[in-house]
mmCIF file of C-alpha atoms and ligand atoms in Angstrom:
data_model
loop_
_atom_site.group_PDB
_atom_site.id
_atom_site.type_symbol
_atom_site.label_atom_id
_atom_site.label_comp_id
_atom_site.label_asym_id
_atom_site.label_seq_id
_atom_site.Cartn_x
_atom_site.Cartn_y
_atom_site.Cartn_z
ATOM 1 C CA UNK A 13 11.719 11.827 13.988
ATOM 2 C CA UNK A 14 8.627 10.090 12.863
ATOM 3 C CA UNK A 15 9.182 8.075 9.729
ATOM 4 C CA UNK A 16 6.909 6.382 7.821
ATOM 5 C CA UNK A 17 7.462 3.223 4.968
ATOM 6 C CA UNK A 18 5.341 3.534 2.146
ATOM 7 C CA UNK A 19 5.484 0.850 -0.715
ATOM 8 C CA UNK A 20 4.879 1.606 -4.392
ATOM 9 C CA UNK A 21 5.288 5.515 -3.461
ATOM 10 C CA UNK A 22 6.847 6.379 -6.800
ATOM 11 C CA UNK A 23 3.403 6.674 -8.071
ATOM 12 C CA UNK A 24 -0.320 7.035 -8.114
ATOM 13 C CA UNK A 25 -2.026 5.986 -4.351
ATOM 14 C CA UNK A 26 1.683 5.579 -3.241
ATOM 15 C CA UNK A 27 2.664 8.911 -4.236
ATOM 16 C CA UNK A 28 -0.351 10.598 -2.677
ATOM 17 C CA UNK A 29 -0.103 8.449 0.619
ATOM 18 C CA UNK A 30 3.799 9.751 0.713
ATOM 19 C CA UNK A 31 2.720 13.670 0.340
ATOM 20 C CA UNK A 32 -0.029 13.385 2.606
ATOM 21 C CA UNK A 33 1.884 11.741 5.451
ATOM 22 C CA UNK A 34 4.770 14.220 4.741
ATOM 23 C CA UNK A 35 2.188 16.837 5.513
ATOM 24 C CA UNK A 36 1.719 15.440 8.515
ATOM 25 C CA UNK A 37 5.190 15.566 10.087
ATOM 26 C CA UNK A 38 6.492 11.893 8.830
ATOM 27 C CA UNK A 39 9.978 11.758 6.814
ATOM 28 C CA UNK A 40 8.956 8.991 4.233
ATOM 29 C CA UNK A 41 10.895 6.057 4.106
ATOM 30 C CA UNK A 42 9.714 5.878 -0.101
ATOM 31 C CA UNK A 43 9.914 2.351 -1.862
ATOM 32 C CA UNK A 44 9.293 1.934 -5.205
ATOM 33 C CA UNK A 45 10.570 -0.975 -7.739
ATOM 34 C CA UNK A 46 12.474 0.533 -10.651
ATOM 35 C CA UNK A 47 11.157 3.840 -11.379
ATOM 36 C CA UNK A 48 13.678 5.931 -10.283
ATOM 37 C CA UNK A 49 13.240 8.818 -12.467
ATOM 38 C CA UNK A 50 9.232 8.741 -10.846
ATOM 39 C CA UNK A 51 10.569 8.256 -7.412
ATOM 40 C CA UNK A 52 12.812 11.289 -7.388
ATOM 41 C CA UNK A 53 10.125 13.391 -8.594
ATOM 42 C CA UNK A 54 8.020 12.490 -5.601
ATOM 43 C CA UNK A 55 10.974 13.229 -3.666
ATOM 44 C CA UNK A 56 11.038 16.882 -5.233
ATOM 45 C CA UNK A 57 7.528 17.279 -4.181
ATOM 46 C CA UNK A 58 8.228 16.270 -0.955
ATOM 47 C CA UNK A 59 10.848 18.753 -0.361
ATOM 48 C CA UNK A 60 9.443 21.423 -2.322
ATOM 49 C CA UNK A 61 6.187 21.317 0.512
ATOM 50 C CA UNK A 62 8.507 21.446 2.948
ATOM 51 C CA UNK A 63 9.022 17.541 3.953
ATOM 52 C CA UNK A 64 11.321 15.135 4.678
ATOM 53 C CA UNK A 65 12.005 11.667 2.464
ATOM 54 C CA UNK A 66 14.539 9.108 2.115
ATOM 55 C CA UNK A 67 14.393 6.830 -1.438
ATOM 56 C CA UNK A 68 14.443 2.944 -0.650
ATOM 57 C CA UNK A 69 13.926 0.754 -3.716
ATOM 58 C CA UNK A 70 13.765 -2.727 -3.557
ATOM 59 C CA UNK A 71 11.293 -5.413 -4.635
ATOM 60 C CA UNK A 72 8.744 -6.123 -2.156
ATOM 61 C CA UNK A 73 8.275 -9.785 -3.445
ATOM 62 C CA UNK A 74 11.790 -10.956 -2.641
ATOM 63 C CA UNK A 75 12.505 -11.591 0.982
ATOM 64 C CA UNK A 76 16.219 -10.999 0.737
ATOM 65 C CA UNK A 77 15.851 -7.595 -0.476
ATOM 66 C CA UNK A 78 13.674 -6.978 1.934
ATOM 67 C CA UNK A 79 15.510 -7.980 4.571
ATOM 68 C CA UNK A 80 18.456 -6.343 3.479
ATOM 69 C CA UNK A 81 16.968 -2.940 2.822
ATOM 70 C CA UNK A 82 15.603 -2.826 6.111
ATOM 71 C CA UNK A 83 18.895 -4.050 7.671
ATOM 72 C CA UNK A 84 20.331 -1.176 5.868
ATOM 73 C CA UNK A 85 17.837 1.317 7.086
ATOM 74 C CA UNK A 86 18.345 0.220 11.079
ATOM 75 C CA UNK A 87 21.924 0.596 10.671
ATOM 76 C CA UNK A 88 21.597 4.018 9.300
ATOM 77 C CA UNK A 89 19.116 4.831 11.749
ATOM 78 C CA UNK A 90 20.401 3.199 14.831
ATOM 79 C CA UNK A 91 17.809 5.255 17.307
ATOM 80 C CA UNK A 92 15.044 5.556 15.530
ATOM 81 C CA UNK A 93 12.056 3.184 14.242
ATOM 82 C CA UNK A 94 9.627 3.226 11.395
ATOM 83 C CA UNK A 95 6.020 3.366 13.232
ATOM 84 C CA UNK A 96 3.975 3.773 10.086
ATOM 85 C CA UNK A 97 3.846 1.043 7.538
ATOM 86 C CA UNK A 98 1.552 1.329 4.267
ATOM 87 C CA UNK A 99 1.387 -1.614 2.153
ATOM 88 C CA UNK A 100 0.788 0.011 -1.053
ATOM 89 C CA UNK A 101 3.063 -1.710 -3.794
ATOM 90 C CA UNK A 102 0.692 -3.557 -6.290
ATOM 91 C CA UNK A 103 0.795 -5.309 -9.724
ATOM 92 C CA UNK A 104 -2.193 -6.544 -12.131
ATOM 93 C CA UNK A 105 -2.191 -8.993 -14.505
ATOM 94 C CA UNK A 106 -6.112 -9.793 -15.768
ATOM 95 C CA UNK A 107 -6.844 -12.194 -17.589
ATOM 96 C CA UNK A 108 -9.639 -14.957 -17.770
ATOM 97 C CA UNK A 109 -8.956 -17.912 -15.125
ATOM 98 C CA UNK A 110 -9.010 -20.295 -17.812
ATOM 99 C CA UNK A 111 -6.245 -18.342 -19.910
ATOM 100 C CA UNK A 112 -4.086 -17.251 -16.923
ATOM 101 C CA UNK A 113 -0.283 -18.211 -16.699
ATOM 102 C CA UNK A 114 1.701 -18.972 -13.826
ATOM 103 C CA UNK A 115 3.523 -16.058 -13.992
ATOM 104 C CA UNK A 116 0.810 -13.907 -13.946
ATOM 105 C CA UNK A 117 -0.993 -15.606 -10.934
ATOM 106 C CA UNK A 118 2.350 -15.622 -8.746
ATOM 107 C CA UNK A 119 3.426 -12.231 -9.510
ATOM 108 C CA UNK A 120 0.347 -10.400 -8.823
ATOM 109 C CA UNK A 121 0.073 -12.806 -5.316
ATOM 110 C CA UNK A 122 3.829 -12.235 -4.521
ATOM 111 C CA UNK A 123 3.617 -8.634 -4.648
ATOM 112 C CA UNK A 124 0.147 -8.240 -2.629
ATOM 113 C CA UNK A 125 0.562 -10.706 -0.289
ATOM 114 C CA UNK A 126 4.037 -12.052 0.267
ATOM 115 C CA UNK A 127 5.197 -8.545 0.018
ATOM 116 C CA UNK A 128 3.045 -7.493 2.712
ATOM 117 C CA UNK A 129 4.411 -10.402 4.777
ATOM 118 C CA UNK A 130 8.019 -10.189 4.486
ATOM 119 C CA UNK A 131 7.797 -6.691 5.169
ATOM 120 C CA UNK A 132 5.254 -6.328 7.708
ATOM 121 C CA UNK A 133 6.822 -9.297 9.998
ATOM 122 C CA UNK A 134 10.409 -7.029 10.006
ATOM 123 C CA UNK A 135 9.301 -3.813 10.774
ATOM 124 C CA UNK A 136 6.582 -5.242 13.383
ATOM 125 C CA UNK A 137 8.912 -6.266 15.709
ATOM 126 C CA UNK A 138 10.234 -2.515 16.584
ATOM 127 C CA UNK A 139 6.113 -1.253 16.695
ATOM 128 C CA UNK A 140 5.840 -3.903 19.312
ATOM 129 C CA UNK A 141 8.898 -3.092 21.007
ATOM 130 C CA UNK A 142 8.022 0.846 20.833
ATOM 131 C CA UNK A 143 4.213 -0.113 21.824
ATOM 132 C CA UNK A 144 2.782 1.645 19.428
ATOM 133 C CA UNK A 145 2.398 1.421 15.311
ATOM 134 C CA UNK A 146 0.125 1.582 12.358
ATOM 135 C CA UNK A 147 -0.057 -0.823 9.771
ATOM 136 C CA UNK A 148 -2.338 0.137 6.564
ATOM 137 C CA UNK A 149 -2.671 -2.276 3.766
ATOM 138 C CA UNK A 150 -3.896 -1.415 0.583
ATOM 139 C CA UNK A 151 -6.621 -3.802 -0.611
ATOM 140 C CA UNK A 152 -9.380 -3.548 -3.038
ATOM 141 C CA UNK A 153 -12.990 -3.413 -4.122
ATOM 142 C CA UNK A 154 -11.862 -6.506 -5.839
ATOM 143 C CA UNK A 155 -10.982 -8.455 -2.619
ATOM 144 C CA UNK A 156 -14.370 -8.196 -1.272
ATOM 145 C CA UNK A 157 -16.229 -8.667 -4.280
ATOM 146 C CA UNK A 158 -14.144 -10.336 -6.537
ATOM 147 C CA UNK A 159 -13.980 -9.312 -10.394
ATOM 148 C CA UNK A 160 -14.019 -11.297 -13.656
ATOM 149 C CA UNK A 161 -10.656 -11.294 -15.649
ATOM 150 C CA UNK A 162 -8.869 -10.637 -11.791
ATOM 151 C CA UNK A 163 -9.030 -14.135 -9.988
ATOM 152 C CA UNK A 164 -5.326 -13.311 -9.098
ATOM 153 C CA UNK A 165 -5.969 -9.932 -8.049
ATOM 154 C CA UNK A 166 -9.199 -10.592 -6.254
ATOM 155 C CA UNK A 167 -7.404 -13.657 -4.500
ATOM 156 C CA UNK A 168 -4.232 -11.672 -3.442
ATOM 157 C CA UNK A 169 -6.492 -8.657 -2.021
ATOM 158 C CA UNK A 170 -8.875 -10.988 -0.058
ATOM 159 C CA UNK A 171 -6.161 -13.103 1.476
ATOM 160 C CA UNK A 172 -4.844 -9.243 2.666
ATOM 161 C CA UNK A 173 -8.095 -8.087 3.978
ATOM 162 C CA UNK A 174 -8.114 -11.790 5.858
ATOM 163 C CA UNK A 175 -4.150 -11.312 7.308
ATOM 164 C CA UNK A 176 -5.320 -7.548 8.530
ATOM 165 C CA UNK A 177 -7.975 -9.157 10.413
ATOM 166 C CA UNK A 178 -5.929 -11.679 11.820
ATOM 167 C CA UNK A 179 -2.881 -9.809 12.510
ATOM 168 C CA UNK A 180 -4.822 -6.711 14.159
ATOM 169 C CA UNK A 181 -5.884 -9.096 16.847
ATOM 170 C CA UNK A 182 -2.749 -10.292 17.452
ATOM 171 C CA UNK A 183 -1.012 -6.867 18.103
ATOM 172 C CA UNK A 184 -3.720 -4.687 19.394
ATOM 173 C CA UNK A 185 -2.585 -5.397 23.046
ATOM 174 C CA UNK A 186 0.694 -3.368 22.173
ATOM 175 C CA UNK A 187 -1.448 -0.194 20.483
ATOM 176 C CA UNK A 188 -0.256 -1.278 16.784
ATOM 177 C CA UNK A 189 -3.204 -0.978 14.760
ATOM 178 C CA UNK A 190 -3.880 -2.842 11.517
ATOM 179 C CA UNK A 191 -6.692 -1.631 8.835
ATOM 180 C CA UNK A 192 -6.960 -2.163 5.544
ATOM 181 C CA UNK A 193 -8.452 0.466 2.822
ATOM 182 C CA UNK A 194 -10.308 -0.891 -0.049
ATOM 183 C CA UNK A 195 -10.651 1.729 -2.854
ATOM 184 C CA UNK A 196 -12.809 1.276 -6.227
ATOM 185 C CA UNK A 197 -11.215 2.667 -9.256
ATOM 186 C CA UNK A 198 -8.788 5.328 -8.769
ATOM 187 C CA UNK A 199 -7.064 7.659 -11.805
ATOM 188 C CA UNK A 200 -3.821 5.940 -11.890
ATOM 189 C CA UNK A 201 -1.496 4.282 -14.329
ATOM 190 C CA UNK A 202 -3.080 1.048 -12.918
ATOM 191 C CA UNK A 203 -6.516 2.132 -14.343
ATOM 192 C CA UNK A 204 -5.326 3.788 -17.494
ATOM 193 C CA UNK A 205 -6.174 1.163 -20.018
ATOM 194 C CA UNK A 206 -9.798 1.093 -18.739
ATOM 195 C CA UNK A 207 -12.644 2.383 -20.118
ATOM 196 C CA UNK A 208 -13.168 5.136 -17.599
ATOM 197 C CA UNK A 209 -16.150 6.874 -19.480
ATOM 198 C CA UNK A 210 -18.042 3.328 -19.313
ATOM 199 C CA UNK A 211 -16.910 2.448 -16.291
ATOM 200 C CA UNK A 212 -17.662 5.406 -14.536
ATOM 201 C CA UNK A 213 -21.428 5.014 -15.453
ATOM 202 C CA UNK A 214 -21.595 1.647 -12.835
ATOM 203 C CA UNK A 215 -20.420 3.950 -9.949
ATOM 204 C CA UNK A 216 -23.245 6.051 -8.496
ATOM 205 C CA UNK A 217 -20.812 8.969 -7.874
ATOM 206 C CA UNK A 218 -20.062 8.685 -11.708
ATOM 207 C CA UNK A 219 -16.345 9.269 -11.519
ATOM 208 C CA UNK A 220 -13.269 7.381 -10.423
ATOM 209 C CA UNK A 221 -11.272 8.563 -7.242
ATOM 210 C CA UNK A 222 -8.395 10.498 -6.896
ATOM 211 C CA UNK A 223 -5.343 9.032 -5.342
ATOM 212 C CA UNK A 224 -5.216 12.368 -2.773
ATOM 213 C CA UNK A 225 -9.021 11.148 -1.577
ATOM 214 C CA UNK A 226 -7.659 7.987 -0.869
ATOM 215 C CA UNK A 227 -4.253 9.559 0.921
ATOM 216 C CA UNK A 228 -6.502 11.474 3.017
ATOM 217 C CA UNK A 229 -8.096 8.232 4.745
ATOM 218 C CA UNK A 230 -4.565 6.802 4.852
ATOM 219 C CA UNK A 231 -3.315 9.591 6.625
ATOM 220 C CA UNK A 232 -6.281 9.488 9.142
ATOM 221 C CA UNK A 233 -5.933 5.913 9.989
ATOM 222 C CA UNK A 234 -2.225 6.356 10.254
ATOM 223 C CA UNK A 235 -2.707 9.946 12.724
ATOM 224 C CA UNK A 236 -3.647 9.542 16.675
ATOM 225 C CA UNK A 237 -7.350 10.237 16.000
ATOM 226 C CA UNK A 238 -7.690 6.502 14.961
ATOM 227 C CA UNK A 239 -6.038 4.950 17.329
ATOM 228 C CA UNK A 240 -9.038 2.853 18.486
ATOM 229 C CA UNK A 241 -9.836 1.651 14.719
ATOM 230 C CA UNK A 242 -8.077 -1.740 14.127
ATOM 231 C CA UNK A 243 -8.852 -5.064 12.180
ATOM 232 C CA UNK A 244 -11.465 -3.050 9.927
ATOM 233 C CA UNK A 245 -11.311 -2.430 5.846
ATOM 234 C CA UNK A 246 -12.398 0.708 5.021
ATOM 235 C CA UNK A 247 -14.020 0.934 1.374
ATOM 236 C CA UNK A 248 -13.392 4.190 -0.395
ATOM 237 C CA UNK A 249 -15.381 3.551 -3.951
ATOM 238 C CA UNK A 250 -17.886 6.476 -4.549
ATOM 239 C CA UNK A 251 -20.684 4.300 -3.757
ATOM 240 C CA UNK A 252 -19.747 1.297 -6.115
ATOM 241 C CA UNK A 253 -20.024 -1.462 -3.679
ATOM 242 C CA UNK A 254 -20.423 -1.421 -0.226
HETATM 243 P P1 LIG B 325 0.367 2.539 -10.051
HETATM 244 O O1 LIG B 325 0.239 3.731 -10.202
HETATM 245 O O2 LIG B 325 0.449 1.050 -10.927
HETATM 246 O O3 LIG B 325 1.638 2.032 -9.138
HETATM 247 C C1 LIG B 325 2.379 0.989 -8.596
HETATM 248 C C2 LIG B 325 3.547 1.619 -7.622
HETATM 249 O O4 LIG B 325 3.741 0.045 -6.906
HETATM 250 C C3 LIG B 325 4.430 2.189 -8.174
HETATM 251 O O5 LIG B 325 5.219 2.861 -7.286
HETATM 252 C C4 LIG B 325 5.526 0.536 -8.758
HETATM 253 O O6 LIG B 325 7.109 1.037 -8.376
HETATM 254 C C5 LIG B 325 5.273 -0.205 -7.266
HETATM 255 N N1 LIG B 325 5.740 -1.497 -7.166
HETATM 256 C C6 LIG B 325 4.853 -2.431 -7.949
HETATM 257 N N2 LIG B 325 5.562 -3.670 -8.100
HETATM 258 C C7 LIG B 325 6.405 -3.474 -7.132
HETATM 259 C C8 LIG B 325 7.200 -4.456 -6.241
HETATM 260 N N3 LIG B 325 7.438 -5.615 -6.350
HETATM 261 N N4 LIG B 325 7.998 -3.770 -5.156
HETATM 262 C C9 LIG B 325 7.855 -2.543 -4.789
HETATM 263 N N5 LIG B 325 7.071 -1.742 -5.321
HETATM 264 C C10 LIG B 325 6.421 -2.112 -6.226
HETATM 265 O O7 LIG B 325 -0.288 1.656 -8.879
HETATM 266 P P2 LIG B 325 -1.745 2.411 -8.117
HETATM 267 O O8 LIG B 325 -3.315 2.678 -8.666
HETATM 268 O O9 LIG B 325 -1.056 3.614 -7.307
HETATM 269 O O10 LIG B 325 -1.976 1.307 -6.578
HETATM 270 C C11 LIG B 325 -1.618 1.171 -6.006
HETATM 271 C C12 LIG B 325 -2.571 -0.054 -4.633
HETATM 272 O O11 LIG B 325 -3.566 0.271 -4.689
HETATM 273 C C13 LIG B 325 -2.250 -1.055 -5.399
HETATM 274 O O12 LIG B 325 -2.011 -1.956 -4.350
HETATM 275 C C14 LIG B 325 -3.237 -1.488 -5.923
HETATM 276 O O13 LIG B 325 -3.729 -2.736 -6.156
HETATM 277 C C15 LIG B 325 -4.267 -0.728 -5.101
HETATM 278 N N6 LIG B 325 -5.652 -0.585 -5.721
HETATM 279 C C16 LIG B 325 -5.560 0.680 -6.867
HETATM 280 C C17 LIG B 325 -6.961 1.030 -7.500
HETATM 281 C C18 LIG B 325 -7.069 1.825 -8.409
HETATM 282 O O14 LIG B 325 -7.862 1.721 -9.595
HETATM 283 N N7 LIG B 325 -5.537 2.425 -8.797
HETATM 284 C C19 LIG B 325 -8.307 0.524 -6.960
HETATM 285 C C20 LIG B 325 -8.010 -0.445 -5.978
HETATM 286 C C21 LIG B 325 -6.986 -0.969 -5.410
HETATM 287 P P3 LIG B 325 7.848 1.178 -9.763
HETATM 288 O O15 LIG B 325 7.323 2.763 -10.319
HETATM 289 O O16 LIG B 325 8.975 1.334 -9.462
HETATM 290 O O17 LIG B 325 7.260 0.005 -10.974
#
């Protein structure tokens, strides 16, 4: 049995990634925060397509919850390990820096950056022991370019990119790859408050991306074919910024 843990699997990009990896034969350990109904729907979709999954809700930004969830999973699967980790959970709390509140800053950093740290540190042990694994981090165009109104989000994603590059070098000798994917604008709940008609004029492809398009890239990075790709940040943004 091959296991892939996807954080933020209940909606948007995480949902599409879960479906794509299930198609590749992985049993999906579906993490999400609190939206049980959405997660159950994704689980039904995976199973209807012949795939397998397990629901695993916890707050990635809470180290005790991360530790407890991984310990519980390990106890229930003593002979298995999670060989693919997709750190996808993320939140946006946009504001101009001069108006930004402490909680807007910390919640974004805690989810994207600290969540990556708590969970990856824990699952990496098994990947190193088994001499193989994939860590795929969901960064953003915002972390490469910086976007006004998103100093918190840009900082979190830029830091995630730095961590990706550093960790990739630490674990490469054990055949564990660590890469980041940097989407531009993708049609999900996270972008539904944006003016798509206005923003798509700035995109050379003249449209937002689809979660499935990001998922296909993640699925490739998780596959054996991507064994020699590590420490990279791969943009998927319709030509918006390269
Ligand atoms: P989304 O539709 O808003 O879904 C967010 C997912 O993250 C949900 O499954 C949510 O769970 C989960 N989540 C949020 N906080 C969490 C926490 N503390 N612990 C565990 N799970 C948590 O977002 P999306 O657009 O698919 O974005 C997915 C990732 O892609 C994010 O990292 C985002 O920054 C990145 N990204 C998105 C875009 C875009 O245009 N959409 C562009 C670039 C990068 P619940 O359902 O339980 O709330």
